[in-house]
GROMACS .gro file of C-alpha atoms in nm:
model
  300
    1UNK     CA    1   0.000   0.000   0.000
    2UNK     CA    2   0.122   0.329  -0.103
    3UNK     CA    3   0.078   0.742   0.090
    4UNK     CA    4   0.126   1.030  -0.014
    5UNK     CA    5   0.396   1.212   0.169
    6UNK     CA    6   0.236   1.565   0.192
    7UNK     CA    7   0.399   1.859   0.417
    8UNK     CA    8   0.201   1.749   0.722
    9UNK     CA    9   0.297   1.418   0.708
   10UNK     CA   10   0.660   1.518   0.681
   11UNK     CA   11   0.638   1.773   0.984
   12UNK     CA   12   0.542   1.512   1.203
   13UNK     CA   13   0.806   1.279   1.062
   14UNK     CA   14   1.069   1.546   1.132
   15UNK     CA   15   0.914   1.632   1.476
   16UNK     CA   16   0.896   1.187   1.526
   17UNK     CA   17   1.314   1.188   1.418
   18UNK     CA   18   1.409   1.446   1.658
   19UNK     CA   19   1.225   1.271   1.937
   20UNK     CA   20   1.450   1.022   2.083
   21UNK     CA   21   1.181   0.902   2.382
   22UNK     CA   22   0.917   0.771   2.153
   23UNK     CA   23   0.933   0.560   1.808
   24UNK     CA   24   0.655   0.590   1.511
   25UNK     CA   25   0.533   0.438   1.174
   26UNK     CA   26   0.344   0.566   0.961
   27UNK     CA   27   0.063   0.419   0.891
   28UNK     CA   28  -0.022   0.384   0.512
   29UNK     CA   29  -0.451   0.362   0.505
   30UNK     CA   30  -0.432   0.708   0.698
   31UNK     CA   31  -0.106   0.849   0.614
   32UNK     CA   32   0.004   1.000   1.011
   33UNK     CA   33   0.198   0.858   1.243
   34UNK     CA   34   0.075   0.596   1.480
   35UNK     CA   35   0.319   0.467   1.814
   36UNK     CA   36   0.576   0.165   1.646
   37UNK     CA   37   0.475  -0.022   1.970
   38UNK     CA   38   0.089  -0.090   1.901
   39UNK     CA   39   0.174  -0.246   1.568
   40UNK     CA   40   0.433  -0.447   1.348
   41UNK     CA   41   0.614  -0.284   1.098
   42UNK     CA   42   0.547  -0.501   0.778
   43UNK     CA   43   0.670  -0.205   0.479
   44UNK     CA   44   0.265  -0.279   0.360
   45UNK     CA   45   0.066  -0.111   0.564
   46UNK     CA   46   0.311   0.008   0.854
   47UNK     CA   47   0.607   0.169   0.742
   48UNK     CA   48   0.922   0.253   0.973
   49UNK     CA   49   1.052   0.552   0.999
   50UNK     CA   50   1.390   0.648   0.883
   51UNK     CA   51   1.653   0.609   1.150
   52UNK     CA   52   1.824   0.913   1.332
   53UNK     CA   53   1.977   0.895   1.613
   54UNK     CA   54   2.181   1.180   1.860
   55UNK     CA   55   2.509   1.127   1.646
   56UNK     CA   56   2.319   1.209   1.320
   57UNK     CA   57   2.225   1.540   1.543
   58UNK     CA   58   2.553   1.611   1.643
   59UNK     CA   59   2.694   1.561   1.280
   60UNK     CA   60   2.418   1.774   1.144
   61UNK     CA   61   2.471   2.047   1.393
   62UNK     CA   62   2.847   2.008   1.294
   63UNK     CA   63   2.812   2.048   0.943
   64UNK     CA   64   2.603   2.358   1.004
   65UNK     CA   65   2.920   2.526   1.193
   66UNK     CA   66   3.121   2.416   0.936
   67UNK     CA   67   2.945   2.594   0.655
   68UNK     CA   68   2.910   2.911   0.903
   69UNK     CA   69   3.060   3.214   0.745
   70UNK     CA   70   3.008   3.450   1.074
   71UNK     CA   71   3.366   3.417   1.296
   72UNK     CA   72   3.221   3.577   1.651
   73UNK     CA   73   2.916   3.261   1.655
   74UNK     CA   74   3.135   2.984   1.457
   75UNK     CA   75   3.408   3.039   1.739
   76UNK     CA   76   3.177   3.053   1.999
   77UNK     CA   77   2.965   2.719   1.856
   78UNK     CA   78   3.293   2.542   1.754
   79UNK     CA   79   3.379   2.575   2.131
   80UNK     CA   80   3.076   2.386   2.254
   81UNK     CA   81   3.084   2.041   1.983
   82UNK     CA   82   3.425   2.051   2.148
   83UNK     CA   83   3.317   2.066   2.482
   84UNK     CA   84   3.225   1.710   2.519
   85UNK     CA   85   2.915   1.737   2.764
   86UNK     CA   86   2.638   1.904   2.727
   87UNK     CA   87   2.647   1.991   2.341
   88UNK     CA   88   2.298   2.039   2.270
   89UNK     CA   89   2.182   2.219   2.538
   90UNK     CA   90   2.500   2.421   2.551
   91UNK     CA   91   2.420   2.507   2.133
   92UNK     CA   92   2.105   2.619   2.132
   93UNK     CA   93   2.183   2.850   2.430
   94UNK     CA   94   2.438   3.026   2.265
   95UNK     CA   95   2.229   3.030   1.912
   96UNK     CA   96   2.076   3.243   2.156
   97UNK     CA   97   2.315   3.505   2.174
   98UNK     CA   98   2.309   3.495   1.783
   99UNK     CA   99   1.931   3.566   1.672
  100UNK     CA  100   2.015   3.591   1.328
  101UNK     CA  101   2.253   3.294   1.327
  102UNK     CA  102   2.005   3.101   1.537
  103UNK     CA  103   1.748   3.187   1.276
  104UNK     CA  104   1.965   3.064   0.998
  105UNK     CA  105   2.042   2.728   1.210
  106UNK     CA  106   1.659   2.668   1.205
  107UNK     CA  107   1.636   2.697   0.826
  108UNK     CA  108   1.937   2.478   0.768
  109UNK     CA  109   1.824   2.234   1.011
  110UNK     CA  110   1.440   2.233   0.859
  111UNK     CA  111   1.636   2.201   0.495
  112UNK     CA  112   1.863   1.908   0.554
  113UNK     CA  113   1.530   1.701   0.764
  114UNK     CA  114   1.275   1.798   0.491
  115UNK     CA  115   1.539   1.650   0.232
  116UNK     CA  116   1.654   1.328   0.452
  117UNK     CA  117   1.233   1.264   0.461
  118UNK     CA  118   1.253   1.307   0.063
  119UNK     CA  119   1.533   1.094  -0.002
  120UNK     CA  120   1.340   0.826   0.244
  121UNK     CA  121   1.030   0.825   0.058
  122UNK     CA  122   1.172   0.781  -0.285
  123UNK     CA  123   1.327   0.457  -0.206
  124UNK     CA  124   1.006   0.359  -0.120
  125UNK     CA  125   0.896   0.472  -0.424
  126UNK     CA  126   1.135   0.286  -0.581
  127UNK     CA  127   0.990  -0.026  -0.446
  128UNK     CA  128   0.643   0.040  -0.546
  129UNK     CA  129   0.775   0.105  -0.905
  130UNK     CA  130   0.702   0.439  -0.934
  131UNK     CA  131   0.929   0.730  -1.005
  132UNK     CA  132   1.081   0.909  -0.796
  133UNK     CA  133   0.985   1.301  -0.685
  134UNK     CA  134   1.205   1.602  -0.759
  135UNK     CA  135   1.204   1.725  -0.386
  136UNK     CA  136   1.521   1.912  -0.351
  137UNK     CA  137   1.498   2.250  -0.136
  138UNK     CA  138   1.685   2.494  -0.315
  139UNK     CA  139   1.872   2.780  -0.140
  140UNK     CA  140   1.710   3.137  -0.151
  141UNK     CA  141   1.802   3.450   0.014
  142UNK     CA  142   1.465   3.549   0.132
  143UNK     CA  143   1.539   3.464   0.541
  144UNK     CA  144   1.798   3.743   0.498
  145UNK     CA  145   1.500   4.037   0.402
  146UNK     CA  146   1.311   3.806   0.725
  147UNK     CA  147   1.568   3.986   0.949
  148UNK     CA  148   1.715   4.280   0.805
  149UNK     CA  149   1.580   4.603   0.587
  150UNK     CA  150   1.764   4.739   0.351
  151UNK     CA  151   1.664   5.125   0.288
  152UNK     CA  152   1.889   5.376   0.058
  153UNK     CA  153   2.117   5.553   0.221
  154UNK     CA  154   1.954   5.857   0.349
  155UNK     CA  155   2.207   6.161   0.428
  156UNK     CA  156   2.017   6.293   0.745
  157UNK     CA  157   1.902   5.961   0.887
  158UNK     CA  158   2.226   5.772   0.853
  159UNK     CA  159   2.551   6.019   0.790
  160UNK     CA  160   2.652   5.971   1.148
  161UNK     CA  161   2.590   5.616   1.270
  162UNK     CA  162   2.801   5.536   0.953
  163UNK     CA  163   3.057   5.747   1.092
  164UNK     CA  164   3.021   5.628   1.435
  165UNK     CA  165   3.021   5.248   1.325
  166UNK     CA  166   3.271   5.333   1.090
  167UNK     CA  167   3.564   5.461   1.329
  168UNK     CA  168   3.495   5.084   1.558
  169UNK     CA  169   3.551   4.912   1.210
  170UNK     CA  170   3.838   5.118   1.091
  171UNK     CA  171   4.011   5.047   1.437
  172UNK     CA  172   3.966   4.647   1.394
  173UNK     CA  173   4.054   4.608   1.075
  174UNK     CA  174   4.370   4.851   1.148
  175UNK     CA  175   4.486   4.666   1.418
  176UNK     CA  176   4.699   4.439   1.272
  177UNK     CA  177   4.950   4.670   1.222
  178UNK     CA  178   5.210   4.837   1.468
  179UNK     CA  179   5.002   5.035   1.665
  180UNK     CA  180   5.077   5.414   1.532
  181UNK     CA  181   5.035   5.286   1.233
  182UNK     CA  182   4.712   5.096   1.259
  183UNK     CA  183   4.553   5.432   1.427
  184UNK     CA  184   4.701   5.618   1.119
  185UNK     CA  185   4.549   5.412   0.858
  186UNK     CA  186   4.211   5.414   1.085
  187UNK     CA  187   4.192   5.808   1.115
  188UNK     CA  188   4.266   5.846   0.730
  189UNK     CA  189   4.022   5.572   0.623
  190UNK     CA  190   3.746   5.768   0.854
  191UNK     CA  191   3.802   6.112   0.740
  192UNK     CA  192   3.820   5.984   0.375
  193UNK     CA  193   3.461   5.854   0.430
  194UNK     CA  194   3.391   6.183   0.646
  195UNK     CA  195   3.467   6.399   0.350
  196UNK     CA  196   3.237   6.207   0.105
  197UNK     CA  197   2.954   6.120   0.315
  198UNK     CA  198   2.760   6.390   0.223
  199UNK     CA  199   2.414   6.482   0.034
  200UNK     CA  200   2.548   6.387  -0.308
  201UNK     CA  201   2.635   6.041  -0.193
  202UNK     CA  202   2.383   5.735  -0.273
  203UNK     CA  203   2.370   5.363  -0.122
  204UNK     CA  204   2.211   5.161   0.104
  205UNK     CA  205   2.224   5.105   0.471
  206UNK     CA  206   2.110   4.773   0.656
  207UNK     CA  207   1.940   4.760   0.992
  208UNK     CA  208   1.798   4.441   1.158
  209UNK     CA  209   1.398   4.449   1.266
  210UNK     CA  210   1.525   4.580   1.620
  211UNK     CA  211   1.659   4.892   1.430
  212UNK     CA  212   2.074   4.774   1.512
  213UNK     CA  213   2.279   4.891   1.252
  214UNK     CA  214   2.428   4.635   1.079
  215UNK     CA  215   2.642   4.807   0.749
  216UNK     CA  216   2.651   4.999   0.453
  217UNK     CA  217   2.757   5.050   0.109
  218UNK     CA  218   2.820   5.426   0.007
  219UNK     CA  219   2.886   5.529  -0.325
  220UNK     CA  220   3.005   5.949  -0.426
  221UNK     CA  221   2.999   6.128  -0.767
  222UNK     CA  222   3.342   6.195  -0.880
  223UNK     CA  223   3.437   6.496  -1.059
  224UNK     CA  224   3.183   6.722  -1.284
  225UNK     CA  225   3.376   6.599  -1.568
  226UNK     CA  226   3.335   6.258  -1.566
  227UNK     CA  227   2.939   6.238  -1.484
  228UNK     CA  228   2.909   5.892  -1.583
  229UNK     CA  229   3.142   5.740  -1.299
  230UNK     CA  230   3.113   5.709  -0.888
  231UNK     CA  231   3.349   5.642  -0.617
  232UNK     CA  232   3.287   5.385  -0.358
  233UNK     CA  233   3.352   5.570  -0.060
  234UNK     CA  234   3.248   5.316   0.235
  235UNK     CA  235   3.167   4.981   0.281
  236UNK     CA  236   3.161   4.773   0.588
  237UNK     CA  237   2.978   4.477   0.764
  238UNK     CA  238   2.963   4.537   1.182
  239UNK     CA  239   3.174   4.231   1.315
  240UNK     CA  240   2.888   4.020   1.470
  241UNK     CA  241   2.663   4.027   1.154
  242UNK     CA  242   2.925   3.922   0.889
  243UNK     CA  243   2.949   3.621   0.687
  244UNK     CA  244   2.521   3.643   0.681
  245UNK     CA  245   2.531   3.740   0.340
  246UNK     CA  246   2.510   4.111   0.417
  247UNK     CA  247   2.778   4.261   0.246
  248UNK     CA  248   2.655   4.101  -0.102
  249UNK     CA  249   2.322   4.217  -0.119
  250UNK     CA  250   2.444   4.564   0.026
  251UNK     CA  251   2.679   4.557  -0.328
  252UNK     CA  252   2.433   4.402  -0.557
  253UNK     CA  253   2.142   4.646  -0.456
  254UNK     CA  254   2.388   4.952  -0.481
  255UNK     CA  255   2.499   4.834  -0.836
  256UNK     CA  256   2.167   4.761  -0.960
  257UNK     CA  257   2.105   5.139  -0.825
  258UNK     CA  258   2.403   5.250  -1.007
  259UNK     CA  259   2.310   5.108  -1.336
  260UNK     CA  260   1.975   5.192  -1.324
  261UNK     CA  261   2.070   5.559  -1.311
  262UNK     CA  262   2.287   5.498  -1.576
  263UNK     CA  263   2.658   5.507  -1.438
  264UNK     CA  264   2.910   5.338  -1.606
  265UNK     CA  265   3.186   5.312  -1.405
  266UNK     CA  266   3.271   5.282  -1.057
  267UNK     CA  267   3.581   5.280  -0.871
  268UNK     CA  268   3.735   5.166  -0.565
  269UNK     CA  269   4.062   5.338  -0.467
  270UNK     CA  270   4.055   5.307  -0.056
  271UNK     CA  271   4.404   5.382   0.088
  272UNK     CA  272   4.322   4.997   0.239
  273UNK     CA  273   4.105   4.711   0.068
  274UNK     CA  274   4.016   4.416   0.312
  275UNK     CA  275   4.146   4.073   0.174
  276UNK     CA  276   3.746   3.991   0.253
  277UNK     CA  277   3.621   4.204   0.007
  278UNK     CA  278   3.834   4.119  -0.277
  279UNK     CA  279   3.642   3.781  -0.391
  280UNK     CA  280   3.296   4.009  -0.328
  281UNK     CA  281   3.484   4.283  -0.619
  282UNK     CA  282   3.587   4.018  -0.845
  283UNK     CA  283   3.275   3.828  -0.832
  284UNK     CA  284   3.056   4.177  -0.938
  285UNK     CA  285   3.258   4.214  -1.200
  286UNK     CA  286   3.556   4.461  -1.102
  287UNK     CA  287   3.927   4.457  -1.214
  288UNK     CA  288   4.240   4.544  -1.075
  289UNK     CA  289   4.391   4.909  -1.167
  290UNK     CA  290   4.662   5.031  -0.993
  291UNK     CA  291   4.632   5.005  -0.639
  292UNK     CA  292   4.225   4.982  -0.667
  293UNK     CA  293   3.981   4.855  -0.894
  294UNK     CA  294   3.726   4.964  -1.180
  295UNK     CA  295   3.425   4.835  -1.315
  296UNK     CA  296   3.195   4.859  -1.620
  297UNK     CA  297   2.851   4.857  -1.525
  298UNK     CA  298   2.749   4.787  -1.894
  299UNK     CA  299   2.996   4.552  -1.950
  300UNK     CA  300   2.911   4.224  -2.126
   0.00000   0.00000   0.00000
C-alpha cells in the first residue's frame, strides 16, 4: 500500500526523528503517524521511519558550523561540539546570543530534515515502481529580508551612525599593524569617508527588525567631468553580523542602483582594501587598476 507524503505528514516525521523518547510508523490507510509499539512494521501497511539517532544530530549540527561564514558565533559554537558534555543544550543556548545565526540554524536544520524525509520516501517509491519526486529545497536569500531592511542611504538619517560604526571598524581592521600605524590608517580611512559622506552620496544602509545597525555600502559622484562614474567611498559589515550574506546584497542592490541611473563606471581606490572584500569585487565584475579597482557597469 502506497501514501502520499504531503507537508504534514513530513512535519510530524521530522518532529517523530528528533524525538529520541518515543518511536513511530506511519501508517499507510491514513497516512500519520501511529506509536511503532501498538503495531508491526510489515513495509505494507506500517512503514518505519527512517533512523536518526543523537550522532546524526551532532553531525548535522556540525556540518552547520562548518558551513558558518560569521567568525564571533562559529568560534563561539565550535567551542561547545568541542566541549564534550552538554552539546545540545550548551548550542542552542548560545544560538541564543546569535538571533540571526540562530534563525539561519533553524532553516538549515528544517532544509537538511525535509530533504533526509525526501530521499526516504523515494526509495520507497522505488519499491512500489514508481518514479521518484524532484524534492530538492533549493537555497534562496529570502530569510535574509526576514531579518534585516535594507533602505537607501539617506544623508540625514544615517551620515553619522556610519561614521560612528565606521571609526569601531576602521580600528579592527587597522589593528593588525604596529600600533601608530594601525591608528594612522584608521583616522585616514574615517576622514576619507567623512569627507564624502555627504548629500550627493547614494547607497544603502542595513538595519535588523530591532533597528541595530548592521552596514553599509556608500557610493560618491566623482568629478563634474566625468558624470558617468562614482566612487565607492564606504563599505563595511559590523563584526557580529558578517558572513550572513550582508555585504553582497548591500553591493548588488547599490549596483543595480548605479546602473539603473545609468553610471558606467565605478571605482574603488581606498588607501586599504580588506582581503574579505576582494572575492565580493571580483565576483561583481571589477578589475584590478593600480592600487584599486574599476568596473563597467554595462559591460558584457
Amino acid at each position: 500500500m502506497t501514501f502520499e507524503l504531503t507537508d504534514e505528514l513530513v512535519d510530524s516525521i521530522i518532529s517523530a526523528l528528533e524525538n529520541q523518547d518515543q518511536q513511530f510508523a506511519v501508517d499507510a490507510s491514513s497516512g500519520v503517524l501511529i506509536d511503532k509499539k501498538e503495531i508491526e512494521c510489515d513495509e505494507d501497511v506500517y512503514y518505519e521511519l527512517p533512523s536518526w539517532s543523537s550522532a546524526d544530530g551532532f553531525n548535522l549540527m556540525e556540518r552547520f558550523v562548518n558551513s558558518l561564514h560569521s567568525p564571533m558565533a562559529r568560534n563561539d559554537l565550535l567551542t561547545v561540539l568541542r566541549s564534550g558534555r552538554g552539546v545540545f543544550r550548551g548550542f542552542k543556548d548560545v544560538l541564543r546570543s546569535y538571533p540571526e545565526v540562530e534563525k539561519k540554524w533553524h532553516y538549515f536544520k528544517n532544509k537538511q530534515l525535509i530533504n533526509y524525509v525526501n530521499q526516504w520516501y523515494n526509495l520507497l517509491r522505488e519499491t512500489w515502481g514508481l518514479e521518484t519526486l524532484d524534492c530538492e529545497i533549493e537555497e534562496t536569500d529570502e530569510l535574509l529580508h526576514d531579518d534585516f531592511i535594507f533602505n537607501p542611504y539617506d544623508y540625514t538619517c544615517d551620515s553619522a551612525e556610519i561614521l560612528e560604526h565606521l571609526d569601531t571598524v576602521a580600528k579592527d581592521s587597522c589593528s593588525e599593524y604596529p600600533e601608530e600605524v594601525g591608528l594612522a590608517l584608521a583616522d585616514l580611512w574615517k576622514s576619507k569617508a567623512d569627507a564624502e559622506l555627504n548629500k550627493n552620496a547614494s547607497g544603502f544602509v542595513c538595519r535588523s527588525y530591532s533597528k541595530d545597525f548592521a552596514g553599509c555600502v556608500i557610493f560618491a559622484p566623482c568629478l563634474k567631468n566625468a558624470p558617468k562614474t562614482v566612487l565607492l567611498t564606504s563599505f563595511f559589515v559590523q563584526k557580529k553580523y558578517r558572513g550572513l550574506g550582508i555585504g553582497r546584497e548591500l553591493f548588488e542592490l547599490a549596483l543595480a542602483e548605479l546602473k539603473g541611473r545609468h553610471f558606467k563606471w565605478v571605482l574603488v581606490a581606498d588607501t586599504m582594501i580588506p582581503e574579505s572584500v576582494t572575492p565580493l569585487l571580483l565576483r561583481s565584475g571589477f578589475k584590478p587598476i593600480g592600487s584599486g579597482y574599476i568596473a563597467d557597469l554595462f559591460a558584457e
